[in-house]
Amino acid sequence: MLSRRAVLGAGAGLLSSTVVLAQPFAGIYEPRADVVADGIWLVRGADEPITFANGGAIANTIIIATDDGPVLFDAGISLAHGQSLAALALKLTGKPVTRVILSHLHPDHAMGAAAFDARLVHALPSTHADLERDAEGFSDAMYRLLSGWMKGTAIVLPQADMADGPLIIGGRSLQVFALQGHSAGDLALLDEATGTLITGDLVFHNRAPATPHANLAQWQAALDQLEAISHRLLLPGHGPLDRTGFAISQTRDWLGWLDASVHQSVASGLDMTEAGEVAIPDRFNGLKSARYELQRSVSHFFPAIESEWLPKTAP
Amino acid sequence: MFLKLAAVIALATPSVALATPPAAKGLPADPLESPMWQFQAERLFGTSPVVFDRAVHVLVPEIAENQRVFPVTVDARALPDVQRIVIFADLNPIPIAIDYATGTAAPFVATRIKLDQRTPVRAAVLTRDGVWHVAGNWIDAAGGGCSAPPLSRVKGDWADHLGEARAGAWPEAAGQTRLRMTFRHPMDTGLVENIAAYNIERLTIRAADGTLLGDMQINGSVAEDPAFTVVVHHEGGPISFVATDSAGLRFAGAIAPEPSPFASANP
């Protein structure tokens, strides 16, 4: 009898002759910055899932000029990505990066810290703890998805020293908000001079929110807090900038609909695949990756809601 | 000439029109080009005829967000006279997840499986004429769904809730009830160091008079805390179900569905 391994070995030979399995080479990150306020640049990520084609460059990064050098808000996904962002910040400001602030744990925002001295990288204590727990798993997952793009990307844990309150860097007055909901630690930043509110992944704009570590009630509360902060311009974690307040209400609307939809699916006897196939309301037509994120969110929330909602039964 | 004739016959019966005609001898070529197709198909189907058939709907999400809990729904209601539905993943170390003898039930089943690596996930549906109808797709997944310990083992509380059953029933169509059942169970695969295989092996569903409404064989590649959705033929009264595991424990539940709103409309 053939063993499974022997069959796999034989099959591999067959496969290579019938299917083109070219191993593609990673490309080069070429981030572009748009000036959005005095001394503030937005580097847009692709409004897509993480794929080999986009090198995982899907999150927004913000560059803030100070007298000490630029501050980088979120570092990209890999060593090469972080390096390309550092080079861009140097080109724009004439100075090397003085500080990297990580908004939260997710790899598209945090793993580019590999390009920097750990002493420059700062985050909330909860984000440090999240990364201590999950960074190795993220690293495995990102190397699997992105292979060559991740070359040389080591885990750099941030200093766990960011906290709510004022922060002055190189003469620039900032305000730090320690929030949670998208993850256990979500850092938002206000630049006082320009009224620019930098939200990390607490706000998505025209791109469906991702929920792998979300607490929806806390997230809604965080959106209320952000809305109460006077600002002129909002830079979200994913999607274009917003000057109208729409991005906060859109994120709130999606999260509310998502929660109700998954509950409704459980209550009406659907299983997870069906819950991921329900109609998405027309008002979310402008959200990129909506079906993809709905199905991910079903995976995140459905089993727990089901175990609460389905009645216990006895013989 | 023969080909033309075959095409005309195929068009006459819609469910066959979608199917690849069974090869007179041997297995049809796998559209997924899986390295394990031949091996799995010979084990599963023996010498029975096999067709790849789009009448078998395998519903899965776009992405395997969690390789420990990957939902799969199989809907073969477009096929007549279904007898069995098998869900399997070619490259899983425990390829077959469930083998469901549908009996009088509708040919529909949903559950969640583990994925140990990128693999085809398929359904094979046996009809009364002895033909297996197969459909499925490649699913990209991170490794370790079968070879990582279940969360309740890591947390250590699996025994506190073992066998807790939950269930709900919903009217599906005239004379049909959608039944959802979940069980707390570690569903140990035996592929994790120092944790022996331990899983729910069988689930039977019966009407109040003892009539068998559905019968499912279950393997360790079904996800921890397994969930099953079936559509049983049922004319009212309570439905009971029993799951038995590989240690011989029985986990039973019962549910009294609301009268079907379809009953009066379509007697």
XYZ file of C-alpha atoms in Angstrom:
582
model
C 0.000 0.000 0.000
C 1.204 3.449 -0.850
C 1.881 5.760 2.039
C 0.477 9.285 1.985
C 3.978 10.711 1.803
C 4.947 8.523 -1.167
C 1.855 9.619 -3.043
C 2.566 13.260 -2.244
C 6.112 12.879 -3.541
C 4.937 11.259 -6.751
C 2.212 13.887 -7.123
C 4.656 16.741 -6.772
C 6.510 15.539 -9.845
C 3.294 15.346 -11.794
C 2.202 18.771 -10.593
C 5.338 20.553 -11.729
C 4.945 19.206 -15.233
C 1.276 20.160 -15.615
C 0.889 23.394 -13.646
C 2.988 26.495 -13.895
C 4.154 27.056 -10.345
C 6.470 29.970 -10.889
C 7.821 31.345 -7.622
C 7.375 35.085 -8.104
C 9.982 37.472 -6.811
C 9.039 40.165 -4.363
C 8.941 43.690 -5.738
C 10.175 46.991 -4.340
C 8.139 49.174 -2.004
C 7.645 52.619 -3.518
C 5.561 54.527 -0.966
C 4.252 57.958 -2.000
C 3.397 60.746 0.394
C 0.709 63.408 0.027
C 1.014 66.528 2.109
C -2.265 66.883 4.008
C -1.461 69.613 6.574
C 1.489 71.785 7.565
C 4.326 69.302 8.181
C 2.098 66.237 7.900
C 2.142 63.679 5.084
C -0.192 60.760 4.484
C 1.270 57.620 2.884
C -1.718 55.635 1.596
C -1.878 51.864 1.781
C -3.735 49.803 -0.812
C -7.386 49.352 0.255
C -7.108 45.583 -0.152
C -6.453 42.420 1.824
C -2.781 41.542 2.422
C -1.612 39.796 -0.759
C 1.687 38.938 -2.396
C 0.831 41.394 -5.188
C 0.670 44.405 -2.839
C 3.520 43.249 -0.592
C 1.261 43.753 2.411
C 1.496 47.555 2.046
C -2.164 48.083 2.928
C -2.084 50.309 6.014
C -1.722 54.075 6.006
C 1.432 55.592 7.493
C 1.621 59.212 8.631
C 4.799 61.275 8.689
C 4.915 64.255 11.072
C 7.790 66.740 10.803
C 9.339 68.010 14.055
C 12.517 69.956 14.886
C 14.109 66.680 16.058
C 13.218 64.861 12.861
C 10.132 63.138 11.503
C 7.785 61.002 13.598
C 6.474 57.921 11.813
C 2.965 56.859 12.846
C 2.888 53.146 11.922
C 5.829 51.429 10.329
C 4.520 49.185 7.560
C 4.646 45.400 7.413
C 8.246 44.383 6.762
C 11.884 45.396 7.079
C 11.971 46.646 3.471
C 8.658 48.458 3.892
C 9.833 50.184 7.084
C 13.110 51.132 5.381
C 11.278 52.612 2.400
C 9.088 54.685 4.729
C 12.153 55.870 6.652
C 13.837 56.885 3.379
C 10.706 58.751 2.305
C 10.523 60.610 5.636
C 14.207 61.552 5.309
C 13.650 62.818 1.779
C 10.634 64.914 2.811
C 12.094 66.454 5.970
C 15.861 66.250 5.468
C 16.188 64.460 8.810
C 16.186 60.808 9.906
C 13.205 59.379 11.779
C 13.334 60.419 15.426
C 10.496 58.273 16.688
C 8.185 55.497 15.495
C 4.735 55.216 17.094
C 2.824 51.968 16.590
C -0.943 52.429 16.751
C -1.685 48.786 17.602
C -0.430 45.217 17.220
C -1.476 44.265 13.688
C 1.358 43.234 11.348
C 0.483 45.659 8.524
C 1.158 48.500 10.993
C 3.743 47.062 13.377
C 6.166 44.626 11.738
C 7.978 47.368 9.801
C 9.448 48.305 13.207
C 12.151 45.835 12.135
C 13.721 48.724 10.175
C 14.383 50.765 13.324
C 16.405 50.699 16.525
C 14.036 49.323 19.182
C 14.748 52.411 21.328
C 13.009 54.592 18.715
C 9.840 52.481 18.612
C 7.044 53.285 21.067
C 3.537 52.004 21.755
C 0.933 51.610 24.481
C 1.771 49.007 27.158
C -1.185 46.912 25.970
C 0.206 46.895 22.427
C 3.588 45.783 23.741
C 1.861 42.917 25.582
C -0.202 42.025 22.488
C 2.933 41.853 20.361
C 4.829 39.812 22.930
C 2.015 37.254 22.628
C 1.292 37.384 18.893
C 4.309 38.730 16.990
C 5.806 35.303 16.357
C 2.525 33.981 14.960
C 2.161 37.108 12.793
C 5.688 36.600 11.543
C 4.948 32.993 10.495
C 1.724 34.049 8.790
C 3.296 37.001 6.942
C 6.317 35.012 5.732
C 3.872 32.401 4.410
C 1.773 34.985 2.549
C 4.467 37.417 1.452
C 7.655 35.287 1.333
C 10.377 37.446 -0.276
C 8.761 40.735 0.736
C 9.427 39.770 4.376
C 13.137 39.059 3.897
C 15.127 39.902 7.015
C 12.089 41.062 8.996
C 12.852 40.340 12.650
C 10.506 41.011 15.517
C 11.165 44.375 17.176
C 9.057 44.950 20.274
C 8.182 48.592 21.004
C 8.922 50.483 24.210
C 5.779 50.189 26.337
C 5.881 53.832 27.373
C 3.070 55.658 25.571
C 0.198 56.963 27.693
C -2.824 59.229 27.550
C -1.917 62.910 27.633
C 0.228 65.609 26.037
C 3.418 64.718 24.194
C 5.886 67.254 22.841
C 8.408 66.059 20.266
C 10.844 68.477 18.632
C 8.669 71.464 19.515
C 5.509 69.890 18.098
C 2.554 69.592 20.527
C 0.704 66.330 20.251
C -2.006 64.720 22.332
C -2.010 60.939 22.863
C -5.279 59.031 23.338
C -5.035 55.509 24.779
C -8.141 53.747 23.487
C -9.259 50.203 22.716
C -11.843 48.308 20.720
C -10.212 47.505 17.392
C -7.673 45.715 19.593
C -6.751 45.717 23.280
C -4.660 48.851 22.723
C -5.391 51.488 20.088
C -3.378 54.680 20.091
C -4.769 57.812 18.470
C -2.843 61.060 18.093
C -3.918 64.690 17.702
C -1.575 67.279 16.206
C -2.668 70.441 17.967
C -1.340 73.036 15.521
C -3.138 71.604 12.489
C -6.087 69.877 14.199
C -5.132 66.590 12.539
C -6.562 63.504 14.252
C -4.652 60.318 13.453
C -6.792 57.357 14.435
C -5.013 54.150 13.472
C -7.472 51.332 12.823
C -10.195 52.707 15.082
C -11.404 54.397 11.888
C -11.657 52.838 8.438
C -12.810 54.965 5.507
C -14.423 53.461 2.391
C -12.743 50.186 3.301
C -14.519 47.611 5.470
C -13.196 47.397 9.051
C -11.190 44.332 10.094
C -12.074 42.672 13.394
C -9.611 39.890 14.358
C -9.017 41.307 17.862
C -12.055 43.565 18.121
C -14.401 44.195 20.998
C -17.313 45.866 19.232
C -18.802 47.596 22.283
C -15.436 49.072 23.231
C -14.832 50.066 19.623
C -18.129 51.956 19.477
C -17.216 53.734 22.732
C -13.822 54.662 21.255
C -15.556 56.136 18.182
C -17.655 58.298 20.501
C -14.471 59.490 22.193
C -12.808 60.281 18.863
C -15.864 62.169 17.656
C -15.731 64.335 20.784
C -12.153 65.426 20.015
C -12.225 68.696 18.108
C -10.358 68.216 14.827
C -10.250 69.579 11.282
C -8.854 66.589 9.488
C -8.948 62.860 10.192
C -6.375 60.375 8.923
C -7.748 56.801 9.200
C -5.771 53.547 9.463
C -7.111 52.439 6.084
C -8.712 54.508 3.346
C -8.575 58.165 2.308
C -8.439 61.199 4.615
C -11.692 62.704 5.850
C -12.571 66.347 6.553
C -16.300 65.851 7.143
C -16.667 63.403 10.047
C -18.083 60.820 7.645
C -15.375 58.200 8.249
C -16.236 57.885 11.963
C -19.952 57.516 11.283
C -19.311 55.058 8.446
C -17.132 52.888 10.705
C -19.778 53.060 13.437
C -22.517 52.160 10.937
C -20.655 49.108 9.601
C -19.805 47.795 13.065
C -23.406 48.188 14.206
C -24.744 46.460 11.101
C -22.139 43.699 11.375
C -23.042 42.943 14.997
C -26.760 42.884 14.239
C -26.256 40.810 11.093
C -24.230 38.054 12.780
C -26.727 37.908 15.648
C -29.588 37.742 13.162
C -27.852 34.940 11.259
C -27.442 32.892 14.438
C -31.039 33.535 15.442
C -32.420 32.481 12.079
C -30.574 29.161 12.025
C -27.839 29.967 9.505
C -24.412 28.404 9.709
C -21.183 30.360 9.249
C -20.887 30.075 5.465
C -24.449 31.339 5.066
C -23.835 34.151 7.563
C -20.925 35.248 5.350
C -23.155 35.256 2.264
C -25.965 37.531 3.522
C -26.761 40.630 1.476
C -24.637 43.644 2.395
C -26.818 46.811 2.417
C -26.408 49.178 -0.524
C -25.215 51.990 1.708
C -21.942 50.038 2.100
C -21.365 49.802 -1.676
C -18.463 52.227 -1.370
C -16.603 50.025 1.127
C -13.779 48.047 -0.419
C -13.184 44.444 0.724
C -16.659 44.371 2.335
C -17.521 40.708 1.587
C -14.029 39.617 2.553
C -14.168 41.408 5.912
C -17.742 40.237 6.600
C -16.622 36.623 6.197
C -13.581 37.225 8.399
C -15.798 38.842 11.034
C -18.203 35.879 10.911
C -15.202 33.706 11.719
C -14.287 36.016 14.621
C -17.719 36.413 16.207
C -20.127 33.693 15.101
C -19.068 30.750 17.334
C -19.225 32.820 20.535
C -22.609 34.341 19.673
C -23.903 30.886 18.771
C -22.738 29.412 22.071
C -24.557 32.182 23.941
C -27.672 32.235 21.829
C -28.486 28.608 21.017
C -30.432 27.130 23.940
C -28.852 24.391 26.009
C -30.656 21.142 25.651
C -30.974 17.945 27.659
C -32.328 14.543 26.626
C -21.700 11.488 -33.948
C -21.586 9.700 -30.623
C -20.560 12.931 -28.959
C -23.502 14.826 -30.406
C -25.915 12.194 -29.212
C -24.423 12.290 -25.745
C -24.867 16.056 -25.628
C -28.541 15.828 -26.554
C -29.213 13.250 -23.870
C -27.369 15.328 -21.320
C -29.462 18.397 -22.089
C -32.666 16.445 -21.578
C -32.021 15.983 -17.865
C -30.868 19.188 -16.165
C -28.942 17.633 -13.270
C -26.920 15.500 -15.654
C -26.331 18.394 -18.016
C -24.015 19.953 -15.437
C -22.089 16.751 -14.840
C -19.034 15.388 -16.536
C -20.092 11.992 -17.901
C -18.624 9.157 -15.856
C -15.590 7.565 -17.405
C -16.250 4.022 -18.504
C -13.108 2.936 -16.717
C -11.101 4.577 -13.946
C -11.401 7.979 -12.345
C -12.087 11.237 -14.171
C -9.181 13.670 -14.264
C -9.274 15.973 -11.249
C -10.067 19.581 -12.269
C -8.199 20.691 -9.126
C -5.107 18.639 -10.085
C -4.692 17.559 -6.491
C -1.666 15.345 -5.848
C -3.849 13.164 -3.599
C -6.944 12.836 -5.785
C -6.188 9.339 -7.078
C -5.291 8.058 -3.617
C -8.322 9.519 -1.836
C -10.764 8.688 -4.624
C -9.719 5.034 -4.776
C -10.118 4.712 -1.022
C -13.464 6.457 -0.948
C -15.166 5.326 -4.111
C -13.581 1.998 -4.955
C -14.792 1.049 -8.419
C -18.002 3.141 -8.262
C -18.509 5.696 -11.035
C -17.444 9.243 -10.163
C -18.444 12.536 -11.804
C -17.467 16.118 -11.083
C -20.817 17.802 -10.788
C -21.721 21.460 -10.316
C -25.106 20.366 -8.970
C -23.232 19.775 -5.714
C -22.793 23.188 -4.091
C -19.887 23.454 -1.690
C -20.162 26.790 0.104
C -17.003 28.042 1.801
C -15.726 31.514 2.745
C -13.236 33.400 0.537
C -10.515 32.983 3.133
C -9.598 30.404 5.773
C -9.481 33.002 8.542
C -9.097 30.302 11.185
C -7.580 26.987 10.118
C -9.011 25.348 13.264
C -12.583 26.325 12.402
C -13.252 26.360 8.667
C -16.974 26.334 7.822
C -18.211 24.124 4.998
C -21.798 23.873 3.767
C -22.849 21.262 1.229
C -26.135 21.654 -0.597
C -26.967 18.813 -2.998
C -30.701 19.508 -3.186
C -30.353 19.909 -6.958
C -29.636 16.161 -7.163
C -32.349 13.488 -6.866
C -32.155 10.428 -4.601
C -29.144 11.365 -2.531
C -28.036 8.748 -0.014
C -24.720 9.979 1.431
C -22.711 13.161 1.708
C -18.996 12.926 2.502
C -16.946 16.049 3.269
C -13.206 15.540 2.837
C -9.974 17.483 2.432
C -7.382 15.722 0.249
C -4.298 16.873 2.136
C -5.579 16.643 5.694
C -3.981 13.857 7.737
C -7.551 12.821 8.617
C -9.092 13.452 5.191
C -12.727 12.593 5.860
C -14.514 14.970 8.227
C -18.054 13.611 8.064
C -19.923 10.860 6.261
C -23.629 11.623 6.440
C -26.257 9.011 5.557
C -29.092 11.337 4.647
C -31.916 8.790 4.735
C -35.146 10.789 4.505
C -33.337 14.076 5.254
C -32.695 16.737 2.625
C -29.207 16.455 1.083
C -27.889 19.478 2.977
C -25.282 19.647 5.724
C -23.099 22.306 7.292
C -20.236 21.852 9.724
C -16.749 23.212 10.495
C -13.513 21.402 9.855
C -9.809 21.737 10.595
C -7.312 22.407 7.821
C -3.753 21.227 8.271
C -2.415 23.006 5.183
C -3.520 24.343 1.787
C -5.791 21.630 0.459
C -8.739 20.854 -1.764
C -11.956 20.757 0.309
C -14.614 18.646 -1.345
C -18.000 17.076 -1.008
C -18.795 13.684 -2.506
C -22.491 12.915 -2.850
C -23.718 9.377 -3.521
C -26.999 8.990 -5.413
C -29.140 5.867 -5.487
C -27.829 4.877 -8.919
C -24.446 4.312 -7.294
C -22.760 7.387 -8.815
C -20.592 9.680 -6.710
C -21.018 13.390 -7.542
C -17.991 15.417 -6.477
C -17.347 19.155 -6.160
C -14.944 21.355 -4.251
C -12.090 23.815 -4.436
C -8.588 24.558 -3.223
C -8.523 26.391 0.094
C -5.408 28.263 1.118
C -4.773 27.815 4.814
C -1.980 28.346 7.287
C -0.744 25.065 8.723
C -1.545 23.284 11.922
C -5.326 23.006 12.118
C -5.056 19.293 12.914
C -1.730 19.302 14.713
C -2.197 22.124 17.225
C -3.907 21.431 20.550
C -7.546 22.527 20.864
C -8.109 25.797 22.707
C -9.961 24.062 25.532
C -6.893 21.839 26.126
C -4.698 24.934 26.309
C -7.190 26.636 28.618
C -7.625 23.399 30.558
C -11.408 23.547 30.940
C -12.462 21.023 28.305
C -13.676 18.446 30.857
C -15.850 21.003 32.688
C -18.124 21.392 29.686
C -17.680 18.067 27.899
C -20.713 17.106 25.897
C -22.785 20.206 26.657
C -25.303 20.232 23.829
C -27.175 23.174 22.358
C -29.778 23.010 19.641
C -32.241 25.058 17.654
C -34.907 24.168 15.103
C -36.367 26.282 12.310
C -38.992 25.448 9.690
C -37.240 25.075 6.329
C -39.993 24.021 3.897
C -43.161 21.955 4.029
C -42.459 18.904 6.182
C -38.841 19.940 6.675
C -37.075 21.221 9.759
C -33.648 22.821 9.863
C -31.857 21.513 12.918
C -28.681 23.002 14.355
C -26.760 21.137 17.045
C -23.537 22.087 18.824
C -21.492 20.128 21.351
C -18.615 21.067 23.599
C -15.912 18.547 22.741
C -12.132 18.849 22.234
C -12.246 16.667 19.083
C -8.618 15.635 19.624
C -7.017 14.415 16.413
C -4.335 12.248 18.071
C -1.755 14.277 16.130
C -0.763 16.480 19.076
C 2.009 15.225 21.312
C 0.707 13.436 24.431
C -2.973 13.962 23.578
C -4.653 10.777 22.378
C -7.293 10.861 19.679
C -10.661 11.591 21.256
C -13.604 12.693 19.176
C -17.314 12.473 18.602
C -17.792 9.537 16.234
C -21.456 9.435 15.436
C -24.558 11.598 15.546
C -28.036 10.150 15.135
C -31.267 12.123 14.915
C -34.660 10.569 15.591
C -38.339 11.489 15.630
C -40.456 10.886 18.742
C -41.497 7.446 17.488
C -37.877 6.402 17.039
C -37.771 6.864 13.264
C -34.227 7.632 12.148
C -34.099 11.128 10.611
C -30.343 11.339 9.958
C -27.150 9.433 10.757
C -23.646 10.889 10.586
C -20.177 9.371 11.051
C -17.759 11.992 12.376
C -13.948 12.131 12.515
C -11.367 14.140 14.441
C -10.875 16.567 11.546
C -14.194 18.188 12.487
C -13.470 21.382 14.455
C -13.371 21.556 18.243
C -16.800 22.215 19.790
C -18.441 20.830 16.660
C -21.572 22.266 15.093
C -23.858 20.515 12.636
C -26.727 21.859 10.557
C -29.067 19.430 8.816
C -32.527 19.627 7.240
C -34.645 16.670 8.351
C -37.965 15.429 7.070
C -40.276 15.822 10.009
C -44.035 16.017 10.472
C -44.085 17.547 13.950
C -43.405 16.535 17.521
C -40.089 16.514 19.361
C -36.801 15.596 17.713
C -34.067 13.887 19.725
C -30.411 13.431 18.908
C -27.514 11.470 20.373
C -23.804 11.977 19.797
C -21.413 9.234 20.885
C -17.682 9.741 21.264
C -14.678 7.456 20.985
C -14.677 6.853 24.755
C -18.252 5.575 24.539
C -19.837 8.617 26.152
C -23.296 9.652 24.953
C -24.403 13.251 24.648
C -28.092 13.553 24.028
C -30.458 16.417 23.384
C -34.029 17.016 22.380
C -35.906 19.888 20.839
C -39.553 20.514 20.088
C -39.745 22.593 16.908
C -42.493 25.156 16.491
C -45.179 23.999 14.054
C -44.069 24.762 10.522
C -45.669 27.885 9.026
C -45.461 26.077 5.670
C -47.619 23.174 6.850
C -51.006 24.746 6.121
C -49.914 26.459 2.935
C -48.665 23.249 1.387
C -50.399 20.267 3.018
